Amino acid sequence: MLDRLPSWREGDAKGAILAFVDGVTASGSVAFVPPAARIAVFDNDGTLWCERPTYPQAYFLLERLHAQAVEDPELAARPVVRALLQGDLRAAMAGGLEPLADVLLKTHAGFTAEEFAAATLEWFGRAVHPRFGVSFRSLAYRPMLELIDLLRSATFRVFVVTGGGVEFVRAVSQALYGIPPDDVVGTSVELGVERRDGRMVLVRQAALRGHPNEGEPKPVNIQAHIGLRPIFAAGNSAGDREMLEYCSTGPLPSLAIVIDHDDAEREYAYPGASFTDPHAEPILESAAALGWTVVSMRRDWDAVFDG
Amino acid sequence: MLDRLPSWREGDAKGAILAFVDGVTASGSVAFVPPAARIAVFDNDGTLWCERPTYPQAYFLLERLHAQAVEDPELAARPVVRALLQGDLRAAMAGGLEPLADVLLKTHAGFTAEEFAAATLEWFGRAVHPRFGVSFRSLAYRPMLELIDLLRSATFRVFVVTGGGVEFVRAVSQALYGIPPDDVVGTSVELGVERRDGRMVLVRQAALRGHPNEGEPKPVNIQAHIGLRPIFAAGNSAGDREMLEYCSTGPLPSLAIVIDHDDAEREYAYPGASFTDPHAEPILESAAALGWTVVSMRRDWDAVFDG
């Protein structure tokens, strides 16, 4: 029989995934779920693609901040900007998230939605990961792409639910994951309506629209965007806790999985902390308490990257 | 040749729609648009289903308000509630939209997302339109359903972008229009995260999430939800103006249509005013100024309702 997850080694994680998909699709089974309710959600950073040494979006924003700092000595002199441009994230966050967010939200304020998409694509076309020396587009996890394909073949609808900027991820979600822009849920900025040369354009403002899409906002935004409770969810950090809990405590059969980054050799080894809440419970403790399936990158995956 | 819009009479409107679809799909044509950019958006009230004598959602909310007023004399004594329950919308709005919104937002506060969906479906299962004596589910416009089918056959992705409550419309969008819940964009309420009996639930709050989805919020929410500028848009009121303008002033070929309710005999005859902005430009004036296609319900449609 064809191996439906060829990059996954035989083991508990692969077994749990295949058993879940087989149950959901077996009409007459107690685990059967009607196709309309087959909703799957995936975190992005650290779940679908590599987020170390830092988020791809951080490199994108820092490049633009650097260009702005060259033009604007006042901006360059601000401690948070100096720390960021020296790559010292700890120092940049010393004053809390707000001064950091203020600087980063201003990097692309004034861009239209279409200009921002073009700038993102242009960056993805040439930026290279500092350790692996390849395009960030090559750093999607092959086992997770196989998992998305498996779920789609079982008529799941598959969504990305990311703490990252929704427009940044949308620029490449179709090419990387086969997921169209409207099936990406993420952190958004406010948009202003303007007319330029007789055309209506939507212009990025230097302000978030609502909260960053981490923690409790993930299930809330899932309901706001999708309107149904997912029966499959995948994450890797404490910022995914509420999304996984929302999935795993619903009335239908469900599967929640956590990617454990325990592979310093092929990728990175680090605990799944929350970016916005340093005191959040480690995700592996939540997984143990709530019965989620833990995927060891080192033991469960035969290959890591797709590129 | 098969008539692709059988309920539409031959005329300018039908001709414009067929020419647009043929151009968009003809590879090599100057009007060709790649499939990924074929996004269509439809207003709901008055564009896809009947909104007179008032919105279906208003009947749903008033039924619940009536039940609450019976239990709560203080609530029943409030002028806005008395006016609403007497069916006097003008009097209910005398104090502005805020006291009205306050009462209506409280009708389903405390419901979980799942309870609200069930209550909506239960109501749709028995409520009857006061003039036509049939279920509100029978009052979708057959010509518009044919148009949705035509766009889908040309690989458009089709979204509802409604000023109405997103959860209310989602409850029936699949059954009425073949549009799944995640492809409905609308006005939302805030949701609170709670645990009940060990399950995470999302609980409706008595507060809007952002602005009502009318006017400028329509293009902003299209970008937030879909991430692409539509090339086809349909509306019927001044609250659709910005959505239609966003569609019709983009860089790609586009078609924007306005349904003119000019058929008092088979449906209703009324101007397309805005619910939230009584001073907004009449939609037929916007259509003339911006070159949109006007659909006369009386002259262009052979049949009105699908039921």
Coordinates of C-alpha atoms in Angstrom, one line a residue:
Chain A
M1 CA 0.0 0.0 0.0
L2 CA 1.2 3.5 -0.8
D3 CA 2.8 5.2 2.2
R4 CA 0.6 8.2 2.8
L5 CA 3.2 10.0 5.0
P6 CA 6.5 8.9 3.4
S7 CA 8.7 11.3 5.3
W8 CA 7.3 10.2 8.7
R9 CA 8.9 7.3 10.5
E10 CA 6.7 4.6 11.9
G11 CA 5.8 5.4 15.5
D12 CA 3.1 6.8 17.8
A13 CA 2.7 10.2 16.0
K14 CA 2.3 8.8 12.5
G15 CA 0.0 6.1 13.9
A16 CA -2.2 8.6 15.7
I17 CA -2.5 10.8 12.5
L18 CA -3.4 7.9 10.2
A19 CA -5.9 6.5 12.7
F20 CA -7.5 9.9 13.1
V21 CA -7.9 10.4 9.3
D22 CA -9.1 6.9 8.8
G23 CA -11.7 7.2 11.6
V24 CA -13.0 10.6 10.4
T25 CA -13.6 9.4 6.9
A26 CA -15.0 5.9 7.7
S27 CA -18.8 6.3 7.3
G28 CA -20.5 4.2 10.0
S29 CA -17.5 4.6 12.3
V30 CA -18.1 6.3 15.7
A31 CA -15.2 8.6 14.7
F32 CA -16.8 9.7 11.5
V33 CA -17.1 13.4 10.9
P34 CA -19.2 14.9 8.1
P35 CA -17.1 16.6 5.4
A36 CA -18.4 20.1 6.1
A37 CA -17.0 19.9 9.7
R38 CA -13.5 18.7 8.6
I39 CA -11.6 21.9 9.4
A40 CA -7.8 21.8 10.0
V41 CA -5.7 24.6 11.3
F42 CA -1.9 25.0 11.3
D43 CA 0.2 27.5 13.1
N44 CA 2.9 28.7 10.7
D45 CA 6.2 29.8 12.4
G46 CA 7.9 26.6 13.8
T47 CA 5.0 24.4 12.7
L48 CA 5.0 24.7 8.9
W49 CA 8.4 26.5 8.4
C50 CA 11.6 27.2 10.3
E51 CA 11.4 30.1 12.8
R52 CA 15.1 30.1 13.9
P53 CA 17.4 31.9 14.6
T54 CA 14.4 34.2 14.3
Y55 CA 11.1 34.6 12.3
P56 CA 11.5 35.1 8.6
Q57 CA 9.3 38.2 8.9
A58 CA 11.8 39.7 11.4
Y59 CA 14.5 39.6 8.7
F60 CA 12.1 41.2 6.2
L61 CA 11.2 44.0 8.7
L62 CA 14.8 44.5 9.8
E63 CA 16.0 45.0 6.2
R64 CA 13.5 47.8 5.8
L65 CA 14.2 49.3 9.2
H66 CA 17.9 49.4 8.3
A67 CA 17.1 51.4 5.1
Q68 CA 14.9 53.7 7.1
A69 CA 17.6 54.3 9.7
V70 CA 20.1 55.2 7.1
E71 CA 17.8 58.0 5.9
D72 CA 16.6 59.1 9.4
P73 CA 19.3 59.7 12.1
E74 CA 16.7 60.3 14.8
L75 CA 15.2 56.9 14.1
A76 CA 18.7 55.3 14.0
A77 CA 19.5 56.8 17.5
R78 CA 16.6 55.2 19.3
P79 CA 17.8 52.5 21.6
V80 CA 15.3 49.9 20.4
V81 CA 16.3 50.5 16.8
R82 CA 20.0 50.3 17.6
A83 CA 19.4 47.0 19.5
L84 CA 17.4 45.6 16.6
L85 CA 19.9 46.5 14.0
Q86 CA 22.6 44.9 16.1
G87 CA 20.5 41.7 16.2
D88 CA 20.1 42.0 20.0
L89 CA 16.4 41.0 20.4
R90 CA 16.7 40.8 24.1
A91 CA 17.9 44.4 24.4
A92 CA 15.3 45.5 21.9
M93 CA 12.6 44.0 24.1
A94 CA 14.0 45.4 27.3
G95 CA 11.5 48.2 27.3
G96 CA 8.6 45.8 26.6
L97 CA 6.8 44.9 23.4
E98 CA 5.3 48.4 22.8
P99 CA 8.3 50.4 21.7
L100 CA 9.4 47.4 19.6
A101 CA 6.0 47.1 18.0
D102 CA 5.9 50.9 17.4
V103 CA 9.1 50.8 15.3
L104 CA 8.2 47.6 13.4
L105 CA 4.6 48.8 12.6
K106 CA 6.1 51.9 11.0
T107 CA 8.3 50.1 8.6
H108 CA 5.6 49.6 6.0
A109 CA 3.0 52.2 7.1
G110 CA 1.8 54.1 3.9
F111 CA 2.2 51.0 1.7
T112 CA -0.9 50.0 -0.1
A113 CA -2.0 46.4 0.3
E114 CA -0.8 45.7 -3.3
E115 CA 2.6 47.4 -2.7
F116 CA 3.2 45.4 0.5
A117 CA 2.4 42.2 -1.3
A118 CA 4.9 43.1 -4.0
A119 CA 7.6 44.1 -1.5
T120 CA 7.1 40.8 0.3
L121 CA 7.4 38.7 -2.8
E122 CA 10.5 40.7 -3.9
W123 CA 12.2 39.9 -0.6
F124 CA 11.3 36.2 -0.7
G125 CA 12.8 36.1 -4.2
R126 CA 16.3 37.0 -2.9
A127 CA 16.6 36.6 0.9
V128 CA 18.7 33.7 2.2
H129 CA 18.6 31.9 5.6
P130 CA 21.8 32.7 7.6
R131 CA 22.6 29.1 8.5
F132 CA 21.2 27.0 5.7
G133 CA 22.1 29.4 2.9
V134 CA 18.9 28.8 0.9
S135 CA 15.8 30.8 0.3
F136 CA 13.3 31.0 3.2
R137 CA 10.8 29.5 0.7
S138 CA 12.8 26.2 0.9
L139 CA 12.4 25.9 4.7
A140 CA 8.9 24.5 4.8
Y141 CA 8.8 21.2 6.6
R142 CA 8.3 18.3 4.1
P143 CA 6.4 16.1 6.6
M144 CA 4.0 18.9 7.3
L145 CA 3.3 19.4 3.6
E146 CA 2.6 15.7 3.3
L147 CA 0.2 16.0 6.3
I148 CA -1.6 18.9 4.6
D149 CA -2.0 16.8 1.4
L150 CA -3.3 13.8 3.4
L151 CA -5.9 16.0 5.1
R152 CA -7.0 17.5 1.8
S153 CA -7.3 14.1 0.3
A154 CA -9.7 13.4 3.2
T155 CA -11.7 16.5 2.2
F156 CA -10.5 18.6 5.0
R157 CA -10.3 22.4 4.4
V158 CA -6.9 23.5 5.6
F159 CA -6.2 27.0 7.1
V160 CA -3.0 28.7 8.4
V161 CA -3.6 30.4 11.7
T162 CA -0.4 32.4 12.4
G163 CA 0.9 34.9 14.9
G164 CA 2.8 36.4 12.0
G165 CA 1.5 39.2 9.8
V166 CA -1.3 37.9 7.7
E167 CA -0.2 39.7 4.5
F168 CA 3.4 38.5 4.9
V169 CA 2.3 34.9 5.0
R170 CA -0.3 35.2 2.3
A171 CA 2.3 36.4 -0.2
V172 CA 3.7 32.8 -0.3
S173 CA 1.0 30.5 1.2
Q174 CA -0.3 29.4 -2.2
A175 CA 3.2 28.6 -3.5
L176 CA 4.5 26.9 -0.3
Y177 CA 1.4 25.2 1.0
G178 CA -1.2 25.3 -1.7
I179 CA -3.3 27.5 0.6
P180 CA -4.9 30.6 -0.9
P181 CA -4.7 34.0 0.7
D182 CA -8.3 33.9 2.1
D183 CA -7.4 30.7 4.1
V184 CA -4.7 32.5 6.1
V185 CA -5.7 34.0 9.4
G186 CA -3.1 36.1 11.2
T187 CA -2.1 39.3 12.9
S188 CA -3.3 42.4 10.9
V189 CA -2.7 46.1 10.8
E190 CA -5.3 48.7 10.3
L191 CA -6.0 49.8 6.8
G192 CA -7.1 53.3 5.6
V193 CA -9.3 53.9 2.6
E194 CA -7.7 56.4 0.2
R195 CA -8.0 57.4 -3.5
R196 CA -4.8 57.7 -5.5
D197 CA -5.0 58.7 -9.2
G198 CA -8.7 57.9 -9.2
R199 CA -8.3 54.5 -7.7
M200 CA -9.4 53.3 -4.3
V201 CA -6.4 51.9 -2.4
L202 CA -6.1 50.4 1.1
V203 CA -3.2 51.9 3.0
R204 CA -1.3 50.2 5.9
Q205 CA -1.5 52.2 9.1
A206 CA 1.1 52.0 12.0
A207 CA -1.4 50.3 14.2
L208 CA -2.4 46.7 14.9
R209 CA -6.0 45.7 14.1
G210 CA -7.0 44.1 17.3
H211 CA -4.6 41.9 19.2
P212 CA -1.6 39.9 17.9
N213 CA -3.0 36.5 16.8
E214 CA -1.4 34.5 19.7
G215 CA -3.0 32.8 22.7
E216 CA -6.7 33.4 23.2
P217 CA -7.0 35.5 20.0
K218 CA -6.3 32.3 18.0
P219 CA -9.6 30.5 18.8
V220 CA -11.5 33.8 18.7
N221 CA -10.1 34.6 15.2
I222 CA -10.7 31.1 14.0
Q223 CA -14.4 31.6 14.8
A224 CA -14.4 35.1 13.3
H225 CA -12.8 33.9 10.1
I226 CA -13.8 30.3 9.7
G227 CA -17.0 30.1 11.7
L228 CA -16.4 26.4 12.7
R229 CA -14.5 24.7 15.5
P230 CA -11.5 22.8 13.9
I231 CA -11.2 19.1 14.5
F232 CA -7.5 19.0 13.6
A233 CA -4.9 21.5 14.9
A234 CA -1.1 21.7 14.9
G235 CA 1.2 24.0 16.8
N236 CA 4.6 24.2 18.4
S237 CA 4.6 27.0 21.1
A238 CA 2.7 28.2 24.1
G239 CA 1.0 30.8 21.8
D240 CA -0.8 27.8 20.2
R241 CA -2.2 26.5 23.5
E242 CA -5.7 27.9 23.3
M243 CA -6.0 27.0 19.6
L244 CA -5.1 23.4 20.4
E245 CA -7.4 23.3 23.4
Y246 CA -10.3 24.7 21.4
C247 CA -9.8 21.9 18.9
S248 CA -9.4 19.1 21.4
T249 CA -12.3 20.0 23.7
G250 CA -15.0 20.2 21.1
P251 CA -17.9 17.7 20.7
L252 CA -16.5 15.9 17.6
P253 CA -13.5 13.5 17.4
S254 CA -10.3 15.6 17.1
L255 CA -6.6 15.5 16.9
A256 CA -4.2 18.1 18.2
I257 CA -0.5 17.8 17.6
V258 CA 2.6 19.6 18.9
I259 CA 5.9 19.8 17.0
D260 CA 8.8 19.4 19.4
H261 CA 11.9 21.1 18.1
D262 CA 14.5 18.6 19.5
D263 CA 16.7 18.3 16.5
A264 CA 19.7 20.7 16.8
E265 CA 21.6 18.8 14.1
R266 CA 19.1 19.0 11.3
E267 CA 17.2 22.1 12.5
Y268 CA 17.1 23.6 16.0
A269 CA 16.4 22.5 19.6
Y270 CA 14.4 24.8 21.7
P271 CA 11.4 24.9 24.0
G272 CA 8.1 26.1 22.6
A273 CA 7.8 29.4 24.5
S274 CA 5.2 32.1 23.7
F275 CA 6.5 35.2 22.0
T276 CA 4.0 37.6 23.6
D277 CA 3.7 35.9 27.1
P278 CA 7.0 34.7 28.6
H279 CA 5.1 33.2 31.6
A280 CA 2.9 30.9 29.6
E281 CA 2.9 27.2 30.4
P282 CA 5.4 25.3 28.3
I283 CA 3.5 23.7 25.4
L284 CA 4.8 20.2 26.2
E285 CA 3.2 20.4 29.7
S286 CA -0.1 21.4 28.1
A287 CA 0.2 18.5 25.7
A288 CA 0.7 16.0 28.5
A289 CA -2.2 17.4 30.5
L290 CA -4.7 17.5 27.6
G291 CA -3.6 14.4 25.8
W292 CA -2.2 15.9 22.6
T293 CA 0.1 14.1 20.3
V294 CA 3.7 15.2 20.4
V295 CA 5.8 15.0 17.2
S296 CA 9.5 14.7 17.8
M297 CA 11.3 16.3 14.9
R298 CA 14.4 14.2 15.6
R299 CA 12.7 10.8 16.0
D300 CA 9.5 11.1 13.9
W301 CA 10.7 12.8 10.7
D302 CA 12.9 11.1 8.1
A303 CA 13.4 14.4 6.3
V304 CA 12.9 17.9 7.6
F305 CA 12.9 20.5 4.8
D306 CA 11.1 20.3 1.5
G307 CA 13.6 22.4 -0.4
Chain B
M1 CA -26.3 26.8 -26.9
L2 CA -27.3 26.3 -23.3
D3 CA -28.6 29.6 -21.7
R4 CA -26.2 30.2 -18.9
L5 CA -28.5 32.7 -17.1
P6 CA -32.0 31.3 -17.9
S7 CA -33.9 33.6 -15.5
W8 CA -32.3 36.7 -16.9
R9 CA -34.0 38.4 -19.9
E10 CA -31.9 39.4 -22.8
G11 CA -30.7 43.0 -22.3
D12 CA -27.8 45.2 -21.3
A13 CA -27.3 43.7 -17.9
K14 CA -27.2 40.0 -19.0
G15 CA -25.0 41.0 -21.9
A16 CA -22.5 42.8 -19.7
I17 CA -22.3 39.9 -17.3
L18 CA -21.8 37.3 -20.1
A19 CA -19.2 39.5 -21.9
F20 CA -17.3 40.0 -18.7
V21 CA -17.1 36.3 -17.9
D22 CA -16.2 35.4 -21.4
G23 CA -13.4 38.0 -21.4
V24 CA -12.0 37.0 -18.1
T25 CA -11.7 33.3 -19.1
A26 CA -10.5 33.8 -22.7
S27 CA -6.8 33.1 -22.6
G28 CA -5.0 35.5 -24.9
S29 CA -7.8 38.1 -24.5
V30 CA -6.9 41.5 -23.1
A31 CA -9.7 41.0 -20.6
F32 CA -8.2 37.7 -19.4
V33 CA -7.6 37.4 -15.6
P34 CA -5.7 34.5 -14.0
P35 CA -7.8 32.1 -12.0
A36 CA -6.2 33.0 -8.7
A37 CA -7.4 36.6 -9.1
R38 CA -11.0 35.7 -9.9
I39 CA -12.6 36.9 -6.7
A40 CA -16.4 37.7 -6.6
V41 CA -18.1 39.4 -3.7
F42 CA -21.9 39.7 -3.1
D43 CA -23.7 41.9 -0.6
N44 CA -26.5 39.8 1.0
D45 CA -29.6 41.8 2.1
G46 CA -31.3 43.0 -1.0
T47 CA -28.7 41.5 -3.3
L48 CA -29.0 37.8 -2.7
W49 CA -32.2 37.7 -0.7
C50 CA -35.2 39.8 0.1
E51 CA -34.7 42.5 2.8
R52 CA -38.2 44.0 2.9
P53 CA -40.3 44.9 4.8
T54 CA -37.2 44.6 7.0
Y55 CA -34.1 42.4 7.3
P56 CA -34.7 38.7 8.1
Q57 CA -32.2 39.1 11.0
A58 CA -34.4 41.9 12.4
Y59 CA -37.3 39.4 12.7
F60 CA -35.0 36.9 14.4
L61 CA -33.7 39.5 16.9
L62 CA -37.2 40.9 17.6
E63 CA -38.6 37.5 18.5
R64 CA -35.9 37.0 21.1
L65 CA -36.3 40.6 22.3
H66 CA -40.0 40.0 22.8
A67 CA -39.3 36.9 24.9
Q68 CA -36.8 38.8 27.0
A69 CA -39.2 41.7 27.5
V70 CA -41.9 39.4 28.8
E71 CA -39.4 38.2 31.5
D72 CA -38.0 41.7 32.2
P73 CA -40.4 44.6 32.8
E74 CA -37.6 47.1 33.1
L75 CA -36.4 46.1 29.6
A76 CA -39.9 46.2 28.2
A77 CA -40.5 49.7 29.5
R78 CA -37.5 51.2 27.6
P79 CA -38.8 53.5 24.8
V80 CA -36.5 51.9 22.2
V81 CA -37.8 48.4 23.1
R82 CA -41.4 49.5 23.1
A83 CA -40.9 51.1 19.7
L84 CA -39.2 48.0 18.3
L85 CA -41.8 45.6 19.6
Q86 CA -44.5 47.8 18.0
G87 CA -42.6 47.5 14.7
D88 CA -41.9 51.2 14.6
L89 CA -38.3 51.3 13.4
R90 CA -38.4 55.1 12.9
A91 CA -39.3 55.7 16.6
A92 CA -36.8 53.0 17.7
M93 CA -34.0 54.9 15.8
A94 CA -35.2 58.4 17.1
G95 CA -32.4 58.4 19.7
G96 CA -29.7 57.3 17.2
L97 CA -28.3 53.9 16.4
E98 CA -26.6 53.4 19.8
P99 CA -29.5 52.7 22.1
L100 CA -30.9 50.5 19.4
A101 CA -27.7 48.6 19.0
D102 CA -27.3 48.2 22.7
V103 CA -30.7 46.4 23.0
L104 CA -30.1 44.2 19.9
L105 CA -26.5 43.3 20.9
K106 CA -27.9 42.0 24.3
T107 CA -30.4 39.6 22.8
H108 CA -27.9 36.8 22.3
A109 CA -25.1 37.8 24.7
G110 CA -23.9 34.8 26.6
F111 CA -24.8 32.3 23.8
T112 CA -21.8 30.2 22.7
A113 CA -21.0 30.3 19.0
E114 CA -22.5 26.8 18.7
E115 CA -25.7 27.7 20.6
F116 CA -26.2 30.8 18.4
A117 CA -25.8 28.8 15.3
A118 CA -28.4 26.3 16.6
A119 CA -30.8 29.1 17.5
T120 CA -30.5 30.6 14.1
L121 CA -31.1 27.3 12.3
E122 CA -34.1 26.6 14.5
W123 CA -35.6 30.0 13.7
F124 CA -35.0 29.6 9.9
G125 CA -36.8 26.2 10.2
R126 CA -40.1 27.8 11.1
A127 CA -40.1 31.6 10.5
V128 CA -42.3 32.8 7.6
H129 CA -42.2 36.0 5.6
P130 CA -45.1 38.3 6.5
R131 CA -46.1 39.1 2.9
F132 CA -45.1 36.0 0.9
G133 CA -46.1 33.4 3.5
V134 CA -43.0 31.2 2.9
S135 CA -39.8 30.5 4.7
F136 CA -37.1 33.2 4.5
R137 CA -34.9 30.5 3.0
S138 CA -37.2 30.5 0.0
L139 CA -36.5 34.2 -0.7
A140 CA -33.1 34.0 -2.3
Y141 CA -33.1 35.5 -5.8
R142 CA -33.0 32.8 -8.5
P143 CA -31.2 35.0 -11.0
M144 CA -28.4 35.7 -8.5
L145 CA -28.0 32.0 -7.7
E146 CA -27.6 31.4 -11.5
L147 CA -25.0 34.2 -11.5
I148 CA -23.1 32.6 -8.6
D149 CA -23.1 29.3 -10.5
L150 CA -21.9 31.0 -13.7
L151 CA -19.0 32.6 -11.8
R152 CA -18.1 29.4 -10.1
S153 CA -18.1 27.6 -13.5
A154 CA -15.5 30.2 -14.6
T155 CA -13.4 29.3 -11.5
F156 CA -14.3 32.4 -9.5
R157 CA -14.2 32.1 -5.7
V158 CA -17.4 33.6 -4.4
F159 CA -17.8 35.4 -1.1
V160 CA -20.7 37.0 0.7
V161 CA -19.8 40.4 2.2
T162 CA -22.8 41.4 4.3
G163 CA -23.6 44.3 6.6
G164 CA -25.7 41.6 8.5
G165 CA -24.4 39.5 11.4
V166 CA -21.8 37.1 10.0
E167 CA -22.9 34.2 12.2
F168 CA -26.6 34.7 11.2
V169 CA -25.8 34.5 7.5
R170 CA -23.3 31.6 7.9
A171 CA -26.0 29.4 9.4
V172 CA -27.7 29.2 6.0
S173 CA -25.1 30.3 3.4
Q174 CA -24.1 26.8 2.4
A175 CA -27.7 25.6 2.0
L176 CA -28.9 28.7 0.2
Y177 CA -25.9 29.8 -1.9
G178 CA -23.5 26.8 -1.7
I179 CA -21.1 29.2 0.2
P180 CA -19.3 27.7 3.2
P181 CA -19.2 29.7 6.5
D182 CA -15.5 30.7 6.0
D183 CA -16.5 32.5 2.8
V184 CA -18.9 34.8 4.6
V185 CA -17.6 38.2 5.7
G186 CA -19.9 40.3 7.9
T187 CA -20.6 42.3 11.0
S188 CA -19.2 40.5 14.1
V189 CA -19.6 40.6 17.9
E190 CA -16.8 40.2 20.4
L191 CA -16.3 36.7 21.7
G192 CA -15.0 35.8 25.1
V193 CA -13.0 32.6 25.8
E194 CA -14.5 30.5 28.7
R195 CA -14.4 26.9 29.9
R196 CA -17.7 25.2 30.6
D197 CA -17.8 21.5 31.8
G198 CA -14.1 21.2 30.8
R199 CA -14.7 22.5 27.3
M200 CA -13.5 25.7 25.8
V201 CA -16.4 27.7 24.4
L202 CA -16.5 31.1 22.7
V203 CA -19.2 33.3 24.2
R204 CA -21.0 36.2 22.5
Q205 CA -20.5 39.6 24.2
A206 CA -22.8 42.6 24.0
A207 CA -20.3 44.5 21.9
L208 CA -19.5 44.8 18.2
R209 CA -16.1 43.7 17.1
G210 CA -15.0 46.7 15.1
H211 CA -17.5 48.6 12.9
P212 CA -20.6 47.4 11.2
N213 CA -19.6 46.0 7.8
E214 CA -21.1 48.7 5.7
G215 CA -19.5 51.5 3.7
E216 CA -15.7 51.8 4.0
P217 CA -15.4 48.8 6.3
K218 CA -16.5 46.6 3.4
P219 CA -13.3 47.0 1.3
V220 CA -11.2 47.0 4.5
N221 CA -12.8 43.7 5.7
I222 CA -12.5 42.2 2.2
Q223 CA -8.7 42.8 2.3
A224 CA -8.6 41.6 5.9
H225 CA -10.5 38.4 5.2
I226 CA -9.8 37.6 1.5
G227 CA -6.5 39.4 0.9
L228 CA -7.2 40.2 -2.8
R229 CA -9.1 42.9 -4.6
P230 CA -12.3 41.5 -6.1
I231 CA -12.9 41.8 -9.8
F232 CA -16.6 41.2 -9.6
A233 CA -18.9 42.8 -7.0
A234 CA -22.7 43.1 -6.6
G235 CA -24.7 45.3 -4.2
N236 CA -27.9 47.2 -4.0
S237 CA -27.5 50.0 -1.4
A238 CA -25.4 53.0 -0.6
G239 CA -23.7 50.8 2.0
D240 CA -22.1 48.9 -0.9
R241 CA -20.7 51.9 -2.6
E242 CA -17.1 51.6 -1.4
M243 CA -17.1 47.8 -2.0
L244 CA -18.2 48.4 -5.6
E245 CA -15.7 51.2 -6.1
Y246 CA -12.9 49.1 -4.7
C247 CA -13.7 46.4 -7.2
S248 CA -14.2 48.7 -10.2
T249 CA -11.1 50.9 -9.8
G250 CA -8.5 48.1 -9.6
P251 CA -5.8 47.3 -12.2
L252 CA -7.6 44.3 -13.6
P253 CA -10.8 44.0 -15.7
S254 CA -13.8 44.2 -13.5
L255 CA -17.6 44.3 -13.3
A256 CA -19.7 45.9 -10.6
I257 CA -23.4 45.5 -10.7
V258 CA -26.2 47.2 -8.7
I259 CA -29.6 45.5 -8.2
D260 CA -32.3 48.2 -8.6
H261 CA -35.4 47.2 -6.6
D262 CA -38.0 48.6 -9.0
D263 CA -40.6 45.8 -8.9
A264 CA -43.3 46.5 -6.4
E265 CA -45.5 43.8 -7.9
R266 CA -43.2 40.8 -7.6
E267 CA -41.0 42.1 -4.8
Y268 CA -40.6 45.7 -3.5
A269 CA -39.8 49.1 -5.0
Y270 CA -37.4 51.3 -3.0
P271 CA -34.2 53.3 -3.3
G272 CA -30.9 51.8 -2.2
A273 CA -30.3 53.9 0.9
S274 CA -27.6 53.1 3.5
F275 CA -28.8 51.7 6.8
T276 CA -26.0 53.4 8.9
D277 CA -25.6 56.6 6.9
P278 CA -28.9 58.3 5.8
H279 CA -26.9 61.0 3.9
A280 CA -25.0 58.7 1.7
E281 CA -25.2 59.2 -2.1
P282 CA -28.0 57.1 -3.7
I283 CA -26.4 54.0 -5.2
L284 CA -27.9 54.7 -8.6
E285 CA -26.0 58.0 -8.8
S286 CA -22.8 56.3 -7.8
A287 CA -23.5 53.7 -10.5
A288 CA -24.0 56.4 -13.2
A289 CA -20.8 58.2 -12.1
L290 CA -18.6 55.2 -12.0
G291 CA -20.0 53.2 -14.9
W292 CA -21.5 50.3 -13.0
T293 CA -24.1 48.0 -14.5
V294 CA -27.6 48.5 -13.2
V295 CA -29.9 45.5 -13.0
S296 CA -33.6 46.3 -13.1
M297 CA -35.4 43.6 -11.1
R298 CA -38.6 44.4 -13.1
R299 CA -37.1 44.4 -16.6
D300 CA -34.1 42.1 -16.4
W301 CA -35.4 39.2 -14.3
D302 CA -37.8 36.6 -15.6
A303 CA -38.2 35.1 -12.2
V304 CA -37.4 36.6 -8.8
F305 CA -37.4 34.0 -6.1
D306 CA -35.9 30.6 -6.1
G307 CA -38.4 29.0 -3.7

